[in-house]
Structures are given as C-alpha cells and as structure tokens.
GROMACS .gro file of C-alpha atoms in nm:
model
  378
    1MET     CA    1   1.280   2.066  -0.901
    2ARG     CA    2   1.159   2.114  -0.544
    3VAL     CA    3   0.880   1.875  -0.452
    4CYS     CA    4   0.671   1.879  -0.137
    5VAL     CA    5   0.524   1.536  -0.054
    6GLY     CA    6   0.248   1.516   0.205
    7THR     CA    7   0.065   1.250   0.408
    8THR     CA    8  -0.095   1.231   0.751
    9VAL     CA    9  -0.253   0.889   0.703
   10HIS     CA   10   0.033   0.678   0.568
   11HIS     CA   11   0.341   0.568   0.757
   12PRO     CA   12   0.648   0.784   0.671
   13GLU     CA   13   0.820   0.464   0.551
   14ASP     CA   14   0.526   0.366   0.328
   15ALA     CA   15   0.674   0.162   0.045
   16ARG     CA   16   0.505   0.351  -0.240
   17ILE     CA   17   0.569   0.696  -0.100
   18ALA     CA   18   0.912   0.671   0.060
   19HIS     CA   19   1.088   0.375  -0.097
   20ARG     CA   20   0.964   0.421  -0.452
   21GLN     CA   21   0.849   0.773  -0.532
   22ILE     CA   22   1.068   0.981  -0.298
   23ARG     CA   23   1.368   0.760  -0.368
   24ALA     CA   24   1.313   0.806  -0.744
   25LEU     CA   25   1.296   1.184  -0.702
   26LEU     CA   26   1.613   1.194  -0.493
   27ASP     CA   27   1.796   0.965  -0.735
   28ALA     CA   28   1.703   1.206  -1.015
   29GLY     CA   29   1.862   1.495  -0.825
   30HIS     CA   30   1.545   1.669  -0.705
   31GLU     CA   31   1.485   1.824  -0.362
   32VAL     CA   32   1.211   1.676  -0.144
   33THR     CA   33   1.024   1.819   0.153
   34PHE     CA   34   0.828   1.543   0.323
   35VAL     CA   35   0.533   1.635   0.545
   36ALA     CA   36   0.456   1.318   0.744
   37PRO     CA   37   0.391   1.185   1.099
   38PHE     CA   38   0.751   1.099   1.187
   39THR     CA   39   0.723   1.128   1.566
   40HIS     CA   40   0.396   0.937   1.589
   41CYS     CA   41   0.549   0.648   1.394
   42ASN     CA   42   0.887   0.670   1.572
   43VAL     CA   43   1.068   0.723   1.242
   44THR     CA   44   1.395   0.908   1.192
   45PRO     CA   45   1.374   1.096   0.859
   46ARG     CA   46   1.600   0.959   0.593
   47PRO     CA   47   1.905   1.163   0.489
   48GLY     CA   48   1.860   1.392   0.192
   49ILE     CA   49   1.507   1.515   0.261
   50ARG     CA   50   1.367   1.812   0.447
   51ALA     CA   51   1.130   1.656   0.701
   52VAL     CA   52   0.826   1.833   0.845
   53ASP     CA   53   0.667   1.646   1.134
   54VAL     CA   54   0.288   1.647   1.174
   55PRO     CA   55   0.046   1.440   1.386
   56ARG     CA   56  -0.093   1.123   1.234
   57ALA     CA   57  -0.458   1.102   1.132
   58VAL     CA   58  -0.591   0.799   1.321
   59GLY     CA   59  -0.949   0.681   1.356
   60LEU     CA   60  -1.192   0.961   1.425
   61ARG     CA   61  -0.923   1.188   1.572
   62ARG     CA   62  -0.813   1.369   1.258
   63GLY     CA   63  -0.876   1.738   1.318
   64LYS     CA   64  -0.538   1.812   1.477
   65ALA     CA   65  -0.353   1.631   1.198
   66LEU     CA   66  -0.549   1.811   0.927
   67ARG     CA   67  -0.486   2.153   1.084
   68ALA     CA   68  -0.114   2.082   1.117
   69ALA     CA   69  -0.095   1.957   0.758
   70THR     CA   70  -0.275   2.268   0.633
   71SER     CA   71  -0.014   2.490   0.798
   72ALA     CA   72   0.279   2.273   0.685
   73LEU     CA   73   0.165   2.259   0.323
   74ARG     CA   74   0.103   2.632   0.317
   75THR     CA   75   0.462   2.695   0.430
   76ALA     CA   76   0.612   2.436   0.196
   77ALA     CA   77   0.418   2.566  -0.104
   78ARG     CA   78   0.601   2.898  -0.089
   79ASP     CA   79   0.918   2.757  -0.243
   80ALA     CA   80   0.798   2.429  -0.396
   81ASP     CA   81   0.770   2.365  -0.767
   82LEU     CA   82   0.517   2.086  -0.713
   83LEU     CA   83   0.295   1.948  -0.436
   84LEU     CA   84   0.228   1.573  -0.423
   85VAL     CA   85  -0.037   1.457  -0.173
   86HIS     CA   86  -0.133   1.101  -0.088
   87ASP     CA   87  -0.448   1.130   0.127
   88THR     CA   88  -0.801   1.212   0.019
   89GLU     CA   89  -0.847   1.433   0.324
   90LEU     CA   90  -0.539   1.639   0.234
   91LEU     CA   91  -0.740   1.761  -0.063
   92LEU     CA   92  -0.914   1.977   0.200
   93ALA     CA   93  -0.583   2.108   0.334
   94LEU     CA   94  -0.430   2.246   0.014
   95PRO     CA   95  -0.310   2.607   0.032
   96ARG     CA   96  -0.496   2.861  -0.178
   97LYS     CA   97  -0.173   2.976  -0.337
   98ARG     CA   98   0.018   2.673  -0.448
   99PRO     CA   99   0.229   2.529  -0.730
  100PRO     CA  100   0.093   2.255  -0.959
  101THR     CA  101  -0.053   1.989  -0.733
  102VAL     CA  102  -0.079   1.613  -0.778
  103TRP     CA  103  -0.306   1.370  -0.595
  104ASP     CA  104  -0.173   1.014  -0.594
  105VAL     CA  105  -0.482   0.792  -0.581
  106HIS     CA  106  -0.381   0.491  -0.371
  107GLU     CA  107  -0.712   0.325  -0.304
  108ASP     CA  108  -1.084   0.316  -0.370
  109THR     CA  109  -1.173   0.559  -0.093
  110ILE     CA  110  -1.543   0.476  -0.088
  111GLY     CA  111  -1.480   0.104  -0.122
  112ALA     CA  112  -1.249   0.119   0.180
  113LEU     CA  113  -1.516   0.255   0.413
  114ASN     CA  114  -1.651  -0.088   0.511
  115ALA     CA  115  -1.307  -0.186   0.641
  116LYS     CA  116  -1.287   0.122   0.867
  117THR     CA  117  -1.441  -0.035   1.174
  118TYR     CA  118  -1.394   0.282   1.381
  119LEU     CA  119  -1.659   0.464   1.175
  120PRO     CA  120  -2.012   0.456   1.319
  121GLY     CA  121  -2.264   0.309   1.076
  122PRO     CA  122  -2.454   0.637   1.018
  123VAL     CA  123  -2.128   0.821   0.942
  124ARG     CA  124  -2.020   0.548   0.700
  125SER     CA  125  -2.348   0.578   0.511
  126VAL     CA  126  -2.330   0.956   0.458
  127LEU     CA  127  -1.964   0.974   0.355
  128PRO     CA  128  -1.982   0.838  -0.005
  129PRO     CA  129  -2.154   1.145  -0.157
  130LEU     CA  130  -1.911   1.375   0.023
  131ILE     CA  131  -1.610   1.173  -0.096
  132ARG     CA  132  -1.741   1.170  -0.454
  133ALA     CA  133  -1.778   1.549  -0.441
  134ILE     CA  134  -1.423   1.596  -0.307
  135GLU     CA  135  -1.276   1.360  -0.565
  136GLY     CA  136  -1.470   1.528  -0.846
  137ARG     CA  137  -1.344   1.872  -0.748
  138ALA     CA  138  -0.991   1.738  -0.724
  139GLU     CA  139  -1.010   1.592  -1.073
  140ARG     CA  140  -1.122   1.925  -1.213
  141ASN     CA  141  -0.843   2.120  -1.048
  142LEU     CA  142  -0.545   1.894  -0.989
  143HIS     CA  143  -0.328   1.641  -1.166
  144LEU     CA  144  -0.408   1.280  -1.076
  145ILE     CA  145  -0.195   0.969  -1.089
  146LEU     CA  146  -0.355   0.630  -1.029
  147ALA     CA  147  -0.201   0.327  -0.860
  148GLU     CA  148  -0.427   0.081  -1.045
  149GLU     CA  149  -0.568   0.056  -1.397
  150ALA     CA  150  -0.907  -0.025  -1.241
  151TYR     CA  151  -0.919   0.321  -1.082
  152ARG     CA  152  -0.975   0.472  -1.426
  153GLU     CA  153  -1.342   0.372  -1.391
  154ARG     CA  154  -1.382   0.615  -1.100
  155PHE     CA  155  -1.295   0.924  -1.302
  156PRO     CA  156  -1.438   1.057  -1.630
  157GLY     CA  157  -1.104   1.207  -1.734
  158THR     CA  158  -0.789   1.030  -1.851
  159HIS     CA  159  -0.512   1.003  -1.595
  160PRO     CA  160  -0.174   0.825  -1.602
  161VAL     CA  161  -0.124   0.507  -1.403
  162VAL     CA  162   0.190   0.476  -1.191
  163PRO     CA  163   0.169   0.111  -1.087
  164ASN     CA  164   0.258  -0.008  -0.740
  165HIS     CA  165   0.550  -0.218  -0.855
  166THR     CA  166   0.831  -0.335  -0.628
  167TYR     CA  167   1.208  -0.371  -0.630
  168VAL     CA  168   1.304  -0.712  -0.764
  169PRO     CA  169   1.647  -0.848  -0.664
  170PRO     CA  170   1.883  -0.877  -0.963
  171ALA     CA  171   1.964  -1.239  -0.876
  172PRO     CA  172   1.709  -1.510  -0.795
  173PRO     CA  173   1.653  -1.548  -0.420
  174ALA     CA  174   1.713  -1.874  -0.236
  175PRO     CA  175   1.445  -2.138  -0.303
  176PRO     CA  176   1.153  -2.166  -0.060
  177GLY     CA  177   1.217  -2.356   0.261
  178ASP     CA  178   0.983  -2.592   0.444
  179SER     CA  179   0.933  -2.458   0.796
  180ARG     CA  180   0.791  -2.107   0.776
  181VAL     CA  181   0.492  -1.923   0.625
  182VAL     CA  182   0.491  -1.541   0.608
  183TYR     CA  183   0.261  -1.246   0.578
  184VAL     CA  184   0.393  -0.897   0.496
  185GLY     CA  185   0.181  -0.583   0.526
  186GLN     CA  186  -0.086  -0.410   0.731
  187ILE     CA  187  -0.284  -0.656   0.943
  188SER     CA  188  -0.659  -0.618   0.983
  189LEU     CA  189  -0.974  -0.825   0.991
  190ALA     CA  190  -1.041  -0.755   0.622
  191ARG     CA  191  -0.686  -0.866   0.541
  192GLY     CA  192  -0.736  -1.203   0.710
  193ALA     CA  193  -0.608  -1.149   1.066
  194ALA     CA  194  -0.848  -1.399   1.226
  195GLU     CA  195  -0.779  -1.657   0.956
  196MET     CA  196  -0.404  -1.621   1.002
  197VAL     CA  197  -0.423  -1.680   1.378
  198GLU     CA  198  -0.623  -1.996   1.315
  199ILE     CA  199  -0.380  -2.105   1.042
  200ALA     CA  200  -0.092  -2.062   1.288
  201ARG     CA  201  -0.279  -2.273   1.542
  202ARG     CA  202  -0.330  -2.555   1.292
  203LEU     CA  203   0.025  -2.542   1.150
  204ARG     CA  204   0.200  -2.552   1.485
  205PRO     CA  205   0.160  -2.932   1.535
  206HIS     CA  206   0.327  -2.980   1.195
  207GLY     CA  207   0.635  -2.782   1.296
  208ILE     CA  208   0.557  -2.487   1.064
  209ARG     CA  209   0.553  -2.138   1.212
  210LEU     CA  210   0.383  -1.823   1.087
  211ASP     CA  211   0.567  -1.490   1.074
  212LEU     CA  212   0.354  -1.176   1.060
  213ILE     CA  213   0.557  -0.874   0.949
  214GLY     CA  214   0.366  -0.549   0.965
  215PRO     CA  215   0.162  -0.314   1.183
  216ALA     CA  216  -0.188  -0.408   1.295
  217ASP     CA  217  -0.515  -0.224   1.330
  218ALA     CA  218  -0.620  -0.160   1.690
  219ALA     CA  219  -0.910  -0.405   1.659
  220VAL     CA  220  -0.681  -0.705   1.602
  221ARG     CA  221  -0.381  -0.624   1.820
  222PRO     CA  222  -0.512  -0.808   2.130
  223MET     CA  223  -0.575  -1.118   1.917
  224LEU     CA  224  -0.222  -1.110   1.777
  225ARG     CA  225  -0.061  -1.047   2.116
  226ASP     CA  226  -0.249  -1.340   2.267
  227ALA     CA  227  -0.144  -1.567   1.979
  228GLN     CA  228   0.217  -1.461   2.016
  229ARG     CA  229   0.215  -1.520   2.393
  230ALA     CA  230   0.073  -1.866   2.327
  231GLY     CA  231   0.364  -1.939   2.093
  232LEU     CA  232   0.143  -1.978   1.788
  233LEU     CA  233   0.316  -1.717   1.572
  234ASP     CA  234   0.578  -1.445   1.564
  235TRP     CA  235   0.445  -1.093   1.512
  236PHE     CA  236   0.725  -0.848   1.435
  237GLY     CA  237   0.517  -0.531   1.404
  238TYR     CA  238   0.619  -0.259   1.162
  239VAL     CA  239   0.939  -0.327   0.967
  240PRO     CA  240   1.055  -0.106   0.675
  241ASN     CA  241   0.946  -0.263   0.348
  242ASN     CA  242   1.291  -0.351   0.216
  243HIS     CA  243   1.388  -0.521   0.543
  244ALA     CA  244   1.051  -0.695   0.571
  245LEU     CA  245   1.092  -0.853   0.228
  246ARG     CA  246   1.441  -0.973   0.309
  247MET     CA  247   1.299  -1.132   0.624
  248ALA     CA  248   1.035  -1.306   0.413
  249GLU     CA  249   1.282  -1.469   0.176
  250GLY     CA  250   1.307  -1.846   0.202
  251ALA     CA  251   0.951  -1.890   0.328
  252LEU     CA  252   0.745  -2.189   0.226
  253ALA     CA  253   0.455  -1.961   0.124
  254GLY     CA  254   0.337  -1.600   0.144
  255LEU     CA  255  -0.022  -1.531   0.248
  256SER     CA  256  -0.261  -1.281   0.090
  257LEU     CA  257  -0.601  -1.357   0.242
  258LEU     CA  258  -0.785  -1.037   0.156
  259HIS     CA  259  -1.162  -1.049   0.194
  260ASP     CA  260  -1.401  -0.988  -0.092
  261VAL     CA  261  -1.463  -0.618  -0.022
  262PRO     CA  262  -1.491  -0.338  -0.280
  263ASN     CA  263  -1.155  -0.176  -0.202
  264TYR     CA  264  -0.969  -0.498  -0.286
  265ARG     CA  265  -1.186  -0.640  -0.560
  266GLN     CA  266  -1.029  -0.458  -0.855
  267SER     CA  267  -0.674  -0.425  -0.725
  268THR     CA  268  -0.364  -0.636  -0.764
  269PRO     CA  269  -0.242  -0.681  -0.403
  270THR     CA  270   0.110  -0.545  -0.380
  271LYS     CA  271   0.207  -0.821  -0.140
  272VAL     CA  272   0.137  -1.082  -0.409
  273VAL     CA  273   0.391  -0.918  -0.639
  274GLU     CA  274   0.635  -0.874  -0.349
  275TYR     CA  275   0.620  -1.245  -0.267
  276MET     CA  276   0.679  -1.328  -0.632
  277ALA     CA  277   0.978  -1.092  -0.644
  278ARG     CA  278   1.131  -1.280  -0.352
  279GLY     CA  279   1.072  -1.625  -0.499
  280ILE     CA  280   0.799  -1.719  -0.249
  281PRO     CA  281   0.496  -1.927  -0.359
  282VAL     CA  282   0.175  -1.727  -0.311
  283VAL     CA  283  -0.141  -1.838  -0.133
  284THR     CA  284  -0.423  -1.597  -0.219
  285THR     CA  285  -0.796  -1.567  -0.195
  286PRO     CA  286  -0.973  -1.549  -0.534
  287LEU     CA  287  -0.985  -1.173  -0.584
  288PRO     CA  288  -1.001  -1.136  -0.963
  289ARG     CA  289  -0.665  -0.971  -1.033
  290ALA     CA  290  -0.471  -1.169  -0.776
  291ALA     CA  291  -0.621  -1.499  -0.891
  292SER     CA  292  -0.562  -1.414  -1.257
  293LEU     CA  293  -0.195  -1.330  -1.198
  294VAL     CA  294  -0.117  -1.629  -0.977
  295GLY     CA  295  -0.310  -1.866  -1.203
  296ARG     CA  296  -0.152  -1.739  -1.525
  297VAL     CA  297   0.203  -1.758  -1.392
  298ASP     CA  298   0.140  -2.074  -1.187
  299CYS     CA  299   0.332  -1.928  -0.896
  300GLY     CA  300   0.104  -2.027  -0.611
  301THR     CA  301  -0.235  -2.154  -0.499
  302ILE     CA  302  -0.579  -1.994  -0.486
  303VAL     CA  303  -0.797  -2.072  -0.183
  304PRO     CA  304  -1.168  -1.991  -0.157
  305PHE     CA  305  -1.334  -1.720   0.047
  306GLY     CA  306  -1.527  -1.847   0.345
  307ASP     CA  307  -1.552  -1.844   0.722
  308VAL     CA  308  -1.237  -1.847   0.932
  309GLY     CA  309  -1.230  -2.224   0.976
  310ALA     CA  310  -1.289  -2.303   0.610
  311VAL     CA  311  -1.021  -2.064   0.488
  312ALA     CA  312  -0.773  -2.189   0.748
  313ASP     CA  313  -0.840  -2.550   0.650
  314ALA     CA  314  -0.783  -2.474   0.280
  315VAL     CA  315  -0.461  -2.284   0.349
  316VAL     CA  316  -0.320  -2.549   0.581
  317GLN     CA  317  -0.387  -2.825   0.326
  318CYS     CA  318  -0.215  -2.617   0.058
  319VAL     CA  319   0.087  -2.542   0.280
  320LEU     CA  320   0.131  -2.906   0.379
  321ARG     CA  321   0.121  -3.014   0.015
  322LEU     CA  322   0.386  -2.758  -0.072
  323ARG     CA  323   0.606  -2.875   0.215
  324GLU     CA  324   0.600  -3.228   0.080
  325ASP     CA  325   0.699  -3.122  -0.272
  326ALA     CA  326   1.023  -2.923  -0.274
  327GLU     CA  327   1.049  -2.934  -0.652
  328ARG     CA  328   0.702  -2.790  -0.702
  329ARG     CA  329   0.744  -2.502  -0.458
  330ALA     CA  330   1.087  -2.417  -0.601
  331ALA     CA  331   0.938  -2.406  -0.952
  332MET     CA  332   0.654  -2.183  -0.833
  333GLY     CA  333   0.899  -1.948  -0.666
  334ALA     CA  334   1.120  -1.934  -0.976
  335ARG     CA  335   0.827  -1.862  -1.210
  336GLY     CA  336   0.703  -1.584  -0.981
  337TYR     CA  337   1.046  -1.426  -0.963
  338VAL     CA  338   1.091  -1.420  -1.342
  339GLU     CA  339   0.745  -1.268  -1.392
  340ALA     CA  340   0.811  -1.000  -1.131
  341LEU     CA  341   1.152  -0.915  -1.276
  342ASN     CA  342   1.015  -0.884  -1.630
  343HIS     CA  343   0.691  -0.698  -1.557
  344TYR     CA  344   0.674  -0.559  -1.201
  345HIS     CA  345   1.018  -0.406  -1.136
  346TRP     CA  346   0.975  -0.049  -1.002
  347PRO     CA  347   1.293   0.099  -1.162
  348ALA     CA  348   1.140   0.024  -1.503
  349VAL     CA  349   0.869   0.286  -1.439
  350ALA     CA  350   1.047   0.516  -1.191
  351GLY     CA  351   1.191   0.733  -1.468
  352GLU     CA  352   0.849   0.780  -1.626
  353PHE     CA  353   0.707   0.883  -1.288
  354VAL     CA  354   0.977   1.146  -1.237
  355ALA     CA  355   0.941   1.275  -1.593
  356LEU     CA  356   0.567   1.312  -1.543
  357LEU     CA  357   0.615   1.529  -1.234
  358GLU     CA  358   0.884   1.734  -1.408
  359ARG     CA  359   0.646   1.805  -1.695
  360TRP     CA  360   0.364   1.911  -1.464
  361ALA     CA  361   0.597   2.131  -1.256
  362GLN     CA  362   0.681   2.330  -1.568
  363ALA     CA  363   0.315   2.419  -1.630
  364PRO     CA  364   0.221   2.642  -1.335
  365THR     CA  365  -0.143   2.684  -1.246
  366THR     CA  366  -0.302   3.008  -1.134
  367VAL     CA  367  -0.596   2.837  -0.962
  368PRO     CA  368  -0.605   2.976  -0.606
  369ALA     CA  369  -0.821   2.697  -0.457
  370LEU     CA  370  -1.028   2.395  -0.551
  371SER     CA  371  -1.296   2.519  -0.789
  372PRO     CA  372  -1.552   2.323  -0.990
  373SER     CA  373  -1.499   2.542  -1.294
  374ARG     CA  374  -1.138   2.464  -1.376
  375THR     CA  375  -0.993   2.160  -1.552
  376VAL     CA  376  -0.623   2.079  -1.555
  377PRO     CA  377  -0.528   1.821  -1.819
  378ALA     CA  378  -0.326   1.517  -1.726
   0.00000   0.00000   0.00000
C-alpha cells in the first residue's frame, strides 16, 4: 500500500504522526510519502520515506503553505492508494481526483481557538461556523479517525478511535530522583508557561531545577529566554519525542499544568501518559480525564487551577513533599509505569491502525471533491 501523509501545521517529527503512525506503516511494509515542513523545522527526513517539503503554516501566514500543500497532495495522489491528512485546513487542499482519504482528528478545532493568541478577536468569533461546515463536509465525504473518545460527541456518525498512546519501555525505568522536575511538550500560556517559570523561581532555593523540553509559542519565548539567562531553568527547545522522554527519565515529577480551556477539557493529555510510561510521578491540573487517571492509579498529585502564584505555590509544596519521601515517589512512578504498559502501549493498537487503513484503501471512492451529498462509511 502506498500512503501519502500530509501536514503543514505539525512538526515533521510529531510523535503521533511520525513516531507512531508512519513508523507503524513502515514496519508493516507499506510505502509512505510524507508532505511536511521539513526545511522550516530543520528536520532531515527519516530513511525509508519519500519526503516532500512544504512551508509551515504559522500564525496568520498560511496561504503559501496551503497552496504548496495543494500542489504536493495533487501530485502525490496520482500514485497513492490512500491519503492521510492531519490538519483541518488541509481539508481545503485535497485534490479533486484522489484515492480514499482519511482525516485524523487530533484536537477540538473550535475549542482550540481561544489558545490561538495570534487571531484577532473578530476573526476568532466568526471562525466556529466555518469550521463546523468544513468538518461536516469532511465527515460526509472522508474517513475519519479520532484521537480521543470524547471527540465522538462532535460528529453524528460513528468513527474509529486511534488513541494517542505512547511507547512504553519493556523494563521499568530507574526510580524518580530528587533534584529535577520536567515538562515535555509544546510550551504556551495555556499549557502553563507562566506558572512553570514561577515554579522554577521558587524551586531554585531548594536546589531543584526545572527542565523544559519542547518548542514554545512565540508569545512565551522571551519569558523562557529571560528565565534561562537568569539560571532559573533549562529550556532545551524542540527534541524528538523518543529522545525527550529519555531525557525526562529519573525526574522527581513531570508537570502537566494545562488550563481549563475547551480544547483540553475532554482530552487525556498525552504527556501525562508519557510521564507514567517513564516512571515519573505526575503533577496535573484537575482536567477531568487527567485527574481521573492520576487519581485512579495513584501515580501523582492533582493541583488546583488558579492564578500563576497560587498554582506555583501548590506545585512547589507538592514537589517538596515528594522530594522528602523517596518511597512514595518510587511507588507512584512504579504504579504509573505498570498502568501505561498494560493500557497505553502504542504497539498494542498499531496493528489495528494499519489494518484500518488497509481496509479503506481497498474501497476506492469516486467522489471528485468534497460534496455535501456523499457519505463514506467508517
């Protein structure tokens, strides 16, 4: 099977796209063409794929990326058995003549609008109806896979869920240490950037450092650079997911301080599962799914939402208690690891993902373009 995978929004080393889905396809012996912003992200394409470089869609400057993606997907569709796209806006770039096409629904697109600080208020207010129309047309004409069970509520049809699981090491990682707290993932205000800088400031006198491993939104980069120059924290920038998680191993705690915004409210943060998989106690805000998982497994601590100072105070108190109790943090890390290995290990679902795409690729569609009148079953 020849699969064309496309994104202009996500990093070419995005964990779900590159390290899980594309890796699963390659491991199954399929050919992959990957349309992605390699040059923009300074990424060398991995061996075994056919890479097509396009500009990255950033902020309000997306026209060039969309035009390039339209051309790239049109070319790739000529010999592909399946198209797999990962961005809502790529639904507008699909070629008229194409093989069966799959949209991987990563996020609550409308719920994420409030976190997109680059959008002017008037634009943000008029986008929801347009997004709903685009998503509705996509559901009627494409195959959908969902990253979260909660996304089922957004669509009237029934669509398979391919969960955002992670790779869990076969052997338990080293127990948590006592001198370092970590955060892995994209850094933004809605993901707790301001809180984490303040946490680093308050932990420094106690000899505990904060490692931030991941790229940052433009709005918070100056804050992070200033904190790093002041010696408050270490910010490593983008690191491929598998390397980032190895760097995180042995930490005293892993932070997930997502704000109470619609895009996060019904999701299980991937970073929570990743910390568990690496035997790291979790510190999370009380988003329903994160709090339920951490509370049920007893693999971390839940801190309240609040202003920057209040959240930082709660996290620091939690971290200091964990540092003083090696047995407790080791038990938390061990319980999280076992839960992740038994229920959140990506290879356990990778085969089902590949089989799903193989089945859809064998049922060609004759739909020339997105049309409200056609329904393709899941």
